[in-house]
PDB file of C-alpha atoms in Angstrom:
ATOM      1  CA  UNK A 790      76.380 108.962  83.661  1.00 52.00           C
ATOM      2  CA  UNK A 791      74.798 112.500  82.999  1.00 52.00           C
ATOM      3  CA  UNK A 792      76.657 114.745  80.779  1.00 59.00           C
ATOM      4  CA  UNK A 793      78.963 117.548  82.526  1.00 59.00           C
ATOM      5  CA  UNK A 794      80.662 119.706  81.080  1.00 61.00           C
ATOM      6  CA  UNK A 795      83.646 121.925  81.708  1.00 59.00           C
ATOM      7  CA  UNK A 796      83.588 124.919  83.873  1.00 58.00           C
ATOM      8  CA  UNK A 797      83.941 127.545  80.602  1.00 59.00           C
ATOM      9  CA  UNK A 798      85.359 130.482  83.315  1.00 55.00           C
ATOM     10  CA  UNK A 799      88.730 127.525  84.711  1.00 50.00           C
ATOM     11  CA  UNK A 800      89.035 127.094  80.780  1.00 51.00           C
ATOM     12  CA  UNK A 801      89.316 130.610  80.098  1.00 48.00           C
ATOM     13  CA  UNK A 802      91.807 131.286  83.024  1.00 57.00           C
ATOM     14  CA  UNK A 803      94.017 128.161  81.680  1.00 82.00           C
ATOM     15  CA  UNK A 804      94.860 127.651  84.929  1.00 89.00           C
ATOM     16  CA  UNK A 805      94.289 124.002  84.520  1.00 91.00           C
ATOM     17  CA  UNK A 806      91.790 121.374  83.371  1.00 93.00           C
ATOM     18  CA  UNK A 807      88.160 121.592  85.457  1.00 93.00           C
ATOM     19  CA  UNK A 808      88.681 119.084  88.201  1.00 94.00           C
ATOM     20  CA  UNK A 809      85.229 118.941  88.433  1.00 94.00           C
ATOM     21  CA  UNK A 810      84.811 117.082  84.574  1.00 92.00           C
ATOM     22  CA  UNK A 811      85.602 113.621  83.851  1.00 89.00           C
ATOM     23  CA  UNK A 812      87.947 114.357  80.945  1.00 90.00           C
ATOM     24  CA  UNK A 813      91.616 116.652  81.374  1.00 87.00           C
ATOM     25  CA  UNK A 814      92.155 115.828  77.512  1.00 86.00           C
ATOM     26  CA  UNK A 815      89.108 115.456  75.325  1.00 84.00           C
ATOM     27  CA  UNK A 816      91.290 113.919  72.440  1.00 84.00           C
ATOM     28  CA  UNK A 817      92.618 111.338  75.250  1.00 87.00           C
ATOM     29  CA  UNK A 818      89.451 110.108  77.342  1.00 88.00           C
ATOM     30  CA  UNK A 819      91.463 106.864  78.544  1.00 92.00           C
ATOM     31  CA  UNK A 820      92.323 109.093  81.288  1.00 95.00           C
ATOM     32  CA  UNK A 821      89.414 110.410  83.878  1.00 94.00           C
ATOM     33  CA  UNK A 822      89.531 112.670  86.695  1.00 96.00           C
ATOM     34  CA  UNK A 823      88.013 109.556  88.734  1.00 95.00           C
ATOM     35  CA  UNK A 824      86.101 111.795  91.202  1.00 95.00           C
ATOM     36  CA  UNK A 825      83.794 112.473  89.126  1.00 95.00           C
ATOM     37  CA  UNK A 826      82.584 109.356  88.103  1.00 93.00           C
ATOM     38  CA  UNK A 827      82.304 107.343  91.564  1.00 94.00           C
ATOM     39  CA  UNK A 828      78.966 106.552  92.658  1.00 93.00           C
ATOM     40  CA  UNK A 829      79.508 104.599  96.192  1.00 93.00           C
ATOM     41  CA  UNK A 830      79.392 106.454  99.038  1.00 92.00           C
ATOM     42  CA  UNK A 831      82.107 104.688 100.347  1.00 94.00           C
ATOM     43  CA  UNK A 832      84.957 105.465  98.089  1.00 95.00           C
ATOM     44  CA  UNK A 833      86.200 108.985  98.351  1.00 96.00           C
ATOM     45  CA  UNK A 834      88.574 110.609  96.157  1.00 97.00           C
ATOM     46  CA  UNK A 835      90.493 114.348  95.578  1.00 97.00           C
ATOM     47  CA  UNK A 836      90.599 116.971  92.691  1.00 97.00           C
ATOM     48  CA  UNK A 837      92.742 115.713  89.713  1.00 97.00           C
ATOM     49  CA  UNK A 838      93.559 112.028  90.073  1.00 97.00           C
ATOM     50  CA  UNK A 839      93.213 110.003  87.742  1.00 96.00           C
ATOM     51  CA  UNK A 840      93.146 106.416  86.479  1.00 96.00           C
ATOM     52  CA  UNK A 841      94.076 105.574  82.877  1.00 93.00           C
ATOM     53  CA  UNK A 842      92.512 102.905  80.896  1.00 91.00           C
ATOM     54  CA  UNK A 843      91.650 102.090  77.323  1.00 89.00           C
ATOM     55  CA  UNK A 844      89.151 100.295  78.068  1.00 88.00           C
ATOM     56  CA  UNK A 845      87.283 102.674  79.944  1.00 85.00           C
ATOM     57  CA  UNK A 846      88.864 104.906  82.724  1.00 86.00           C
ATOM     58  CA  UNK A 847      84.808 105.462  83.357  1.00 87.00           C
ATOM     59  CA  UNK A 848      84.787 101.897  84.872  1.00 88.00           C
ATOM     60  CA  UNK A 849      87.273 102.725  87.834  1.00 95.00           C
ATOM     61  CA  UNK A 850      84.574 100.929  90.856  1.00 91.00           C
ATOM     62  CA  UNK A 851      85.042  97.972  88.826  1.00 91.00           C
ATOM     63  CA  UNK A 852      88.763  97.653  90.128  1.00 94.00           C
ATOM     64  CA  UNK A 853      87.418  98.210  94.090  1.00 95.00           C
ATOM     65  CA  UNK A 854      86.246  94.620  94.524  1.00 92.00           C
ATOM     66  CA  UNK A 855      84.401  92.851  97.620  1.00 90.00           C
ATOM     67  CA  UNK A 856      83.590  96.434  98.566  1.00 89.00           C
ATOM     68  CA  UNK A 857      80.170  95.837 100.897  1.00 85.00           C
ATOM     69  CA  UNK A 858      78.474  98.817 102.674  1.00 83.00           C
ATOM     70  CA  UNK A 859      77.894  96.721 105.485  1.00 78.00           C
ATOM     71  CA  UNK A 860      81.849  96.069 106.337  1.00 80.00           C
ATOM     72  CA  UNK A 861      82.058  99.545 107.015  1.00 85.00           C
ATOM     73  CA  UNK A 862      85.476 100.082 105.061  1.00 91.00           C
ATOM     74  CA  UNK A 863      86.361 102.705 102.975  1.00 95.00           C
ATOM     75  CA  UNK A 864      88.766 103.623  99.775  1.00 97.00           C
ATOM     76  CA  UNK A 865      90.193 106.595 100.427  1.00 97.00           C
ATOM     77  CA  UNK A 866      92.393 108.269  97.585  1.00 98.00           C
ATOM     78  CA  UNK A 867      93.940 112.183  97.915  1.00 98.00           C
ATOM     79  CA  UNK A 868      94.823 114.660  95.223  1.00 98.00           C
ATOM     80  CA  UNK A 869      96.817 114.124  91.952  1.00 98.00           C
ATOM     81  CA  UNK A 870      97.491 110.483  92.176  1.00 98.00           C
ATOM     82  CA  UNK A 871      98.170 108.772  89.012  1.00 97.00           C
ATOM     83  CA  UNK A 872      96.668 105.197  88.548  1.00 97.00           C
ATOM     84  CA  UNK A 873      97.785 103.009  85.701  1.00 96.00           C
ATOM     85  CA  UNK A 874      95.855 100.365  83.637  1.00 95.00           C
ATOM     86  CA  UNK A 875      95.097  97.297  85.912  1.00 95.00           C
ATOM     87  CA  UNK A 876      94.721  98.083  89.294  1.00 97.00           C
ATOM     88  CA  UNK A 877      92.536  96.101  92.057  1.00 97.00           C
ATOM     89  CA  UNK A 878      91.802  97.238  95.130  1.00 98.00           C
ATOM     90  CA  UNK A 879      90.509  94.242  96.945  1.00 95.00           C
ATOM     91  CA  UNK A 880      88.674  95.620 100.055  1.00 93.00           C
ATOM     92  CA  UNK A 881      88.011  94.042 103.514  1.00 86.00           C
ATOM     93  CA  UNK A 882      84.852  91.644 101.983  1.00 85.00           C
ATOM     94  CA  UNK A 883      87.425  89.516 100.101  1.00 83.00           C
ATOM     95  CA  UNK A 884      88.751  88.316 103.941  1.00 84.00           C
ATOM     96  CA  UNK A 885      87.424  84.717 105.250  1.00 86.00           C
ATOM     97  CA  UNK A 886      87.945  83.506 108.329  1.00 83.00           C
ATOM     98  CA  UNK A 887      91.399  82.062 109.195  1.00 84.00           C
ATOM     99  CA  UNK A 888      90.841  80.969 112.803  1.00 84.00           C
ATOM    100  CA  UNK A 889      88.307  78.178 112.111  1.00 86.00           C
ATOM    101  CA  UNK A 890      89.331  74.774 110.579  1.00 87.00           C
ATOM    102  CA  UNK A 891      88.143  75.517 107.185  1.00 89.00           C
ATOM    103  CA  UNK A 892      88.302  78.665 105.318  1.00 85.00           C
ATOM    104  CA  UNK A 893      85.635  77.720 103.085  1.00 89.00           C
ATOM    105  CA  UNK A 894      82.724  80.412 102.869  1.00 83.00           C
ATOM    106  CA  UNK A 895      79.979  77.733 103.315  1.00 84.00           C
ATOM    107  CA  UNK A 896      76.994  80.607 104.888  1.00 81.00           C
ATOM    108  CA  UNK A 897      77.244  82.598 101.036  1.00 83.00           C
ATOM    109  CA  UNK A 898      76.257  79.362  99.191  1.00 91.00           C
ATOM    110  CA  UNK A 899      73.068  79.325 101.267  1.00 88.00           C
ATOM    111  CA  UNK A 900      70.864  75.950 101.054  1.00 94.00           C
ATOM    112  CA  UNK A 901      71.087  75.416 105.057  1.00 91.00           C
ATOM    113  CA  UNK A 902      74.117  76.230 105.241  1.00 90.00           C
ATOM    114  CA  UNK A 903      73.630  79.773 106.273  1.00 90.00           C
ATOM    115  CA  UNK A 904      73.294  78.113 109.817  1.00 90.00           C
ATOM    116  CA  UNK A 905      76.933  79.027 109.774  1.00 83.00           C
ATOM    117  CA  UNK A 906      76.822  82.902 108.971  1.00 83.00           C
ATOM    118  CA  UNK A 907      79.602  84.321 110.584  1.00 81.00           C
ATOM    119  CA  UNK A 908      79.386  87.911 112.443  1.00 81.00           C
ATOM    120  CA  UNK A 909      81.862  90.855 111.558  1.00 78.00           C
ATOM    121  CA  UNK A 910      83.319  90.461 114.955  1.00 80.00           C
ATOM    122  CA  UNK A 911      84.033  86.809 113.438  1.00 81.00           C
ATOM    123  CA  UNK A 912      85.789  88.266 110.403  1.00 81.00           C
ATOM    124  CA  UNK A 913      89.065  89.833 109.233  1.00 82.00           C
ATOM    125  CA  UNK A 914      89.136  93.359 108.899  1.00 85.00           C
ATOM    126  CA  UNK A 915      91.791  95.613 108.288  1.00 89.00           C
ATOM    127  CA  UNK A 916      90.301  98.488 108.470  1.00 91.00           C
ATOM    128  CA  UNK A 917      90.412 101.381 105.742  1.00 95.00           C
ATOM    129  CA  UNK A 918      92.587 101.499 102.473  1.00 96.00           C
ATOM    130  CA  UNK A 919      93.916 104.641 102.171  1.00 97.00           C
ATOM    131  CA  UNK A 920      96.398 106.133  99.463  1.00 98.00           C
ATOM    132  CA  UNK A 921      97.355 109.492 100.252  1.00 98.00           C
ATOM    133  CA  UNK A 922      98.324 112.598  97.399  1.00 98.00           C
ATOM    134  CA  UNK A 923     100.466 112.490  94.332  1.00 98.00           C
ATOM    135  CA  UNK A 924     101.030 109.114  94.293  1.00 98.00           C
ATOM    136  CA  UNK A 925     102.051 107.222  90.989  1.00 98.00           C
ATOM    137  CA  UNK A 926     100.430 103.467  90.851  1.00 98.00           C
ATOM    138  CA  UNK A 927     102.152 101.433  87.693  1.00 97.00           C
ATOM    139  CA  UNK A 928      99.998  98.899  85.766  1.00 97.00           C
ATOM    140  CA  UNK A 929      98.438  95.892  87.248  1.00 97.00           C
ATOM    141  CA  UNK A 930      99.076  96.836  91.030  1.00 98.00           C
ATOM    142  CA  UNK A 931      96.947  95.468  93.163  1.00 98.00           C
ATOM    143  CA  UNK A 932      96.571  96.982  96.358  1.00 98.00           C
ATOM    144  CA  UNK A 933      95.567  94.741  99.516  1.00 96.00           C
ATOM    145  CA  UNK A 934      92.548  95.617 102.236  1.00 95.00           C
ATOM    146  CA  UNK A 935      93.534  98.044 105.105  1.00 95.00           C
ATOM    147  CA  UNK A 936      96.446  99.276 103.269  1.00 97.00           C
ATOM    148  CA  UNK A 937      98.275 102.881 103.532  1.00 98.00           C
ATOM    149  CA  UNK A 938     100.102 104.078 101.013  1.00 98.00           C
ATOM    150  CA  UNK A 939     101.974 107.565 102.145  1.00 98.00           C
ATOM    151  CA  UNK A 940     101.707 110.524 100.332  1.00 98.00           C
ATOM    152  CA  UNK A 941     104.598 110.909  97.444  1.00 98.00           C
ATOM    153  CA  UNK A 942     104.764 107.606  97.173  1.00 98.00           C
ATOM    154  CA  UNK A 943     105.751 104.709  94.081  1.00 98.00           C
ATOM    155  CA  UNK A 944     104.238 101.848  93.261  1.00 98.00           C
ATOM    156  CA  UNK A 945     106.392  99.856  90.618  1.00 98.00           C
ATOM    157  CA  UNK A 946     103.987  97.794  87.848  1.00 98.00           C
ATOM    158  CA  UNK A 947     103.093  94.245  88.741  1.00 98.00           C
ATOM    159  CA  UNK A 948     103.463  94.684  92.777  1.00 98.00           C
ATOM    160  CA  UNK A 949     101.273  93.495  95.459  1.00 98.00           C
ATOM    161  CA  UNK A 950     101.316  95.987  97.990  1.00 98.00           C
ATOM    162  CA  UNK A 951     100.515  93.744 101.422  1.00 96.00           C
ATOM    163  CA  UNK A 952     102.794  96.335 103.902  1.00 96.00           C
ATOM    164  CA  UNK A 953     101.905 100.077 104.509  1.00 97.00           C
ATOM    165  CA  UNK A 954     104.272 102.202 102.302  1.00 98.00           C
ATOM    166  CA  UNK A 955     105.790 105.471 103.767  1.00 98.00           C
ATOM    167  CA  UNK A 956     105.697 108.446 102.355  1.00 98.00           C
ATOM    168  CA  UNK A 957     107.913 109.314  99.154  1.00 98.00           C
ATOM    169  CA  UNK A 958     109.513 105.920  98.963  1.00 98.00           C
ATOM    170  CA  UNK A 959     110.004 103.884  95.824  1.00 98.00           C
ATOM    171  CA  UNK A 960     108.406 100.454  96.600  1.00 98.00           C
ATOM    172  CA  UNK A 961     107.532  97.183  93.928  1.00 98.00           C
ATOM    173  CA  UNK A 962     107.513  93.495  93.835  1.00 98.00           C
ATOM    174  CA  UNK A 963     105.310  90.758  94.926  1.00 96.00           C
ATOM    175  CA  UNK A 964     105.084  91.103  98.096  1.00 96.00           C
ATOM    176  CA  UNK A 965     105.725  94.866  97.845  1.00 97.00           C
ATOM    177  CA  UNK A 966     108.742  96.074  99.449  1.00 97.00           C
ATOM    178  CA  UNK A 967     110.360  99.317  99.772  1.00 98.00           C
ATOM    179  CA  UNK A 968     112.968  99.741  97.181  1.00 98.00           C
ATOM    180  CA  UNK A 969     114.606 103.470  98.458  1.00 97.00           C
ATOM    181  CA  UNK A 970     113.462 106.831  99.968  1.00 98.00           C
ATOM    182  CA  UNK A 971     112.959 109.319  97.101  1.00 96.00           C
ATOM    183  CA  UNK A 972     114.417 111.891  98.564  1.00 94.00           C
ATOM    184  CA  UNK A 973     116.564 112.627 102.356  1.00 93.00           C
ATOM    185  CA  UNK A 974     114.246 112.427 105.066  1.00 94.00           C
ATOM    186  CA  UNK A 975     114.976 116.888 105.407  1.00 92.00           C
ATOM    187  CA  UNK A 976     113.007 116.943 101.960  1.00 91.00           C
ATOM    188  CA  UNK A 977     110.537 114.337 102.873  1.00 94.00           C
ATOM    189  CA  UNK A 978     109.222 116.210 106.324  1.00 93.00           C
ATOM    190  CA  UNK A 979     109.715 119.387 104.170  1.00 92.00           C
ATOM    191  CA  UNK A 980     107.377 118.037 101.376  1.00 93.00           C
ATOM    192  CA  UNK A 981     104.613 117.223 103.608  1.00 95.00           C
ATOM    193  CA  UNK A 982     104.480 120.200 105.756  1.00 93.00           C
ATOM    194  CA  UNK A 983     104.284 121.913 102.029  1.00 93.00           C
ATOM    195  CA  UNK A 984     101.432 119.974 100.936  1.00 95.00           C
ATOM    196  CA  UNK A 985     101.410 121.472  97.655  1.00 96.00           C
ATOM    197  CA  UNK A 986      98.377 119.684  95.935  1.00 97.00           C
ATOM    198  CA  UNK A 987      96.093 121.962  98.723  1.00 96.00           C
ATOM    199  CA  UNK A 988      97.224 124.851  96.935  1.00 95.00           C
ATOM    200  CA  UNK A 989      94.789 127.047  95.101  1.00 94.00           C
ATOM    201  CA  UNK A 990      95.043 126.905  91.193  1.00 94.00           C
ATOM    202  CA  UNK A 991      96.486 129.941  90.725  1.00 93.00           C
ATOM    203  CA  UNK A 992      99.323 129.113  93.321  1.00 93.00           C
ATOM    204  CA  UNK A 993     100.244 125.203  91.444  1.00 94.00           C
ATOM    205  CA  UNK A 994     100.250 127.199  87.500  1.00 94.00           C
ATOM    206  CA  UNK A 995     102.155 129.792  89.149  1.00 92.00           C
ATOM    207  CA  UNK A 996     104.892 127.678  90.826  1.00 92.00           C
ATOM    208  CA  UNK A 997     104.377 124.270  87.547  1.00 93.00           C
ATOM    209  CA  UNK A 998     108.323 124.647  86.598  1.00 92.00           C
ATOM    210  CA  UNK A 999     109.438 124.176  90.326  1.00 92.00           C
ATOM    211  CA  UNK A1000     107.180 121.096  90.633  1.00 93.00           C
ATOM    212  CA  UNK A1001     107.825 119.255  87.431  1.00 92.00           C
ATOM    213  CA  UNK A1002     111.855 120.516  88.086  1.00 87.00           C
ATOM    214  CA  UNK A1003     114.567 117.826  89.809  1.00 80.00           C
ATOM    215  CA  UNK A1004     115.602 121.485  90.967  1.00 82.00           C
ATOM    216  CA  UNK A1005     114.387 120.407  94.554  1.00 81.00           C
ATOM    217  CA  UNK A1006     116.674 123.500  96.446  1.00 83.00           C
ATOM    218  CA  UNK A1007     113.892 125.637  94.227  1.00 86.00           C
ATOM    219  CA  UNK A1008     111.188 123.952  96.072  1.00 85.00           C
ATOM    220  CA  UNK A1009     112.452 125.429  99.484  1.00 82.00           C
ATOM    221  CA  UNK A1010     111.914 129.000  97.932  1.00 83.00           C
ATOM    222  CA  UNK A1011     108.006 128.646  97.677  1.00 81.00           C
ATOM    223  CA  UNK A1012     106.277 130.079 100.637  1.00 73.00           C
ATOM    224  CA  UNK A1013     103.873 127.529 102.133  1.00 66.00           C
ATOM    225  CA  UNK A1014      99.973 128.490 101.427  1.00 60.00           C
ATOM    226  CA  UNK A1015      98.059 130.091 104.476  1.00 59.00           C
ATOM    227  CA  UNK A1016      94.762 130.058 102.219  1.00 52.00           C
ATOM    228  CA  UNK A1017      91.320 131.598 102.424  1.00 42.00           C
ATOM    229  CA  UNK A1018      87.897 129.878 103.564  1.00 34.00           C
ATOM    230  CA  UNK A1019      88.165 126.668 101.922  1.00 38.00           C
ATOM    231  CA  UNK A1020      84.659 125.576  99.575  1.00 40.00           C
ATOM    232  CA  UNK A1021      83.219 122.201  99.883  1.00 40.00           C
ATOM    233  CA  UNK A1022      85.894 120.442  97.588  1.00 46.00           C
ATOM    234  CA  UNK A1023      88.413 121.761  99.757  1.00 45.00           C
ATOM    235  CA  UNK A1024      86.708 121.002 102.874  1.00 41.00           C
ATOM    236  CA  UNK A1025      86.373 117.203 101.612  1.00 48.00           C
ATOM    237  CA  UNK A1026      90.207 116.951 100.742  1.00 48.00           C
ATOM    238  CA  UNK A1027      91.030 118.057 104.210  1.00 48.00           C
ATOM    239  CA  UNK A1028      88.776 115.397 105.552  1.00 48.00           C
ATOM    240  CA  UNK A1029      90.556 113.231 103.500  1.00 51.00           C
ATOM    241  CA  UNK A1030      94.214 114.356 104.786  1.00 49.00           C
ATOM    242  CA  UNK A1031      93.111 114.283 108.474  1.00 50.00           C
ATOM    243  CA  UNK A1032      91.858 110.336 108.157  1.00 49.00           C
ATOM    244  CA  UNK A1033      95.216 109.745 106.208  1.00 48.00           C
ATOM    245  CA  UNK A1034      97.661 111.578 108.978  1.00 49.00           C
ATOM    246  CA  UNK A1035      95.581 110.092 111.722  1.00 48.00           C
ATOM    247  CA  UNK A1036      95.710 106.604 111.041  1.00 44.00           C
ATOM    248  CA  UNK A1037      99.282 106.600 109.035  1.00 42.00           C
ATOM    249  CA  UNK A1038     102.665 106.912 110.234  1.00 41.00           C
ATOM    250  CA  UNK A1039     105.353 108.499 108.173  1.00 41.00           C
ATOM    251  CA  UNK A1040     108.105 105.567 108.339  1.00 39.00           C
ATOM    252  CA  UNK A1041     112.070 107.033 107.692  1.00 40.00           C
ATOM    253  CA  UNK A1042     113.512 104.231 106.585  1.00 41.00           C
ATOM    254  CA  UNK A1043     113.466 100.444 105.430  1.00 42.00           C
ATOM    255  CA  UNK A1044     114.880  99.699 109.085  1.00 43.00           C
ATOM    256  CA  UNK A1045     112.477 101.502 111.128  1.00 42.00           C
ATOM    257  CA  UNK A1046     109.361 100.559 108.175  1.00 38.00           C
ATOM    258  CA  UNK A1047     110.164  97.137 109.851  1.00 39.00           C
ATOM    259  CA  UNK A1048     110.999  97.316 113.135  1.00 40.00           C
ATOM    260  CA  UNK A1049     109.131  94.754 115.541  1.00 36.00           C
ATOM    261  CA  UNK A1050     108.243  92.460 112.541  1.00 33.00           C
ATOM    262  CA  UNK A1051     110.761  89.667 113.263  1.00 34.00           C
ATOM    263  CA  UNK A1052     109.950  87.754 110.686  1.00 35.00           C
ATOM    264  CA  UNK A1053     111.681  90.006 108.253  1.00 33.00           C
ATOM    265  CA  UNK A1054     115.202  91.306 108.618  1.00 34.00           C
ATOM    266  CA  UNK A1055     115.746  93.892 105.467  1.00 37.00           C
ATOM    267  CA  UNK A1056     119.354  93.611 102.939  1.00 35.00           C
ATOM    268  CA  UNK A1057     120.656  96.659 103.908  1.00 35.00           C
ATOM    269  CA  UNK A1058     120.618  98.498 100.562  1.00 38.00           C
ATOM    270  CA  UNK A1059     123.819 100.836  99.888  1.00 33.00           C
ATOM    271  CA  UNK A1060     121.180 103.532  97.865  1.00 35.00           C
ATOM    272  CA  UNK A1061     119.677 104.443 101.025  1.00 34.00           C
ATOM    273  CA  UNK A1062     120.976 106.502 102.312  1.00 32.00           C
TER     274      UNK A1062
END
């Protein structure tokens, strides 16, 4: 990877570390502004998340696996998530066909057997994974092809997330499973009309103690941002919030999360509220 430096005129504002370089914390380079260090075309990712790993936050695209040009699918990943040690994506490649009367992938082993390569109409796919902004991803999640993760969201360590998770819910376990809303459902539709991480720099320093406050009737004083003509790092992240509100819904509740999936009839859980 070519060395890049900090923008010297961010560092003088101290507005914030340069999204733009791999490292927030020079003295702590387990933890990398990922953007900056993805190399497939097909894995997009906003200003200031990060993934944190001893062993070498660098390596992130080692964690997207069965990720093949030719399926089409993409990782998509918004602003200021947080991704701990461990995570796998597994991406729509891993999929073998389920309708046949083996599974077994006998075309890849070759040796004649490629008589039997199957087309992509003939395979699973589920489509994009997309995880939207300022989401928090504990250690070892691994995160299932085709799924959306809503912006706000939790991921508890160990899960396997296998269901779409709304927006600003707690979710964990193996399967993954929403645990409780964060906040009332007011807040939540509040919170994403805010969207706060598309905020210049100067607006997030200027308004850090209401964000990183539980003081959430202080977060209903901040006017919402009209902006000015957005560069080409802005232009991206909107790309990247359009794809996420098109193709996700914003679930309320545990109830309505599974609604038409008979299979599964949620506890009711007295924290929700």
């Amino acid at each position: 990877m070519p060395e890049i430096k900090p923008d010297p005129e961010l560092e003088t504002r101290e507005l914030g570390p340069d999204p733009n370089y791999p490292y927030p914390n020079e003295n702590m380079r387990r933890v990398c502004f990922i953007k900056n260090v993805i190399t497939r075309p097909n894995i997009v990712v906003g200003d200031y998340t990060y993934y944190d790993d001893p062993a070498g936050a660098e390596d992130f695209e080692q964690h997207v696996t069965h990720h093949y040009e030719f399926y089409g699918d993409t990782l998509i990943i918004g602003k200021f998530c947080a991704i701990a040690t461990g995570i796998q994506f597994i991406m729509n490649g891993a999929n073998h066909q389920m309708k046949s009367v083996t599974t077994y992938p006998f075309s890849i082993m070759r040796h004649g057997w490629e008589k039997v390569t199957p087309t992509l109409a003939d395979l699973p796919f589920k489509g994009d994974t997309v995880v939207g902004n300022d989401v928090w991803i504990g250690q070892n999640v691994t995160v299932m092809p085709g799924i959306h993760i809503g912006d706000g969201a939790i991921i508890a360590a160990n899960s396997t997330v296998t269901r779409d998770i709304p927006a600003y819910h707690i979710a964990g376990g193996n399967p993954c499973r929403i645990i409780r809303p964060r906040f009332s459902a007011e807040l939540i539709d509040y919170l994403l009309e805010l969207q706060w991480w598309d905020w210049p720099a100067e607006k997030i320093f200027a308004n850090l103690e209401i964000l990183t406050s539980g003081d959430l009737e202080r977060v209903k004083t901040i006017e919402p941002h009209t902006g000015s003509t957005p560069g080409q790092d802005e232009v991206k992240a909107a790309q990247v919030t359009e794809i996420f509100e098109s193709e996700t819904k914003v679930w309320r509740n545990e109830e309505e999360f599974f609604a038409g999936i008979p299979e599964f009839k949620p506890k009711h859980d007295p924290s929700v509220n």
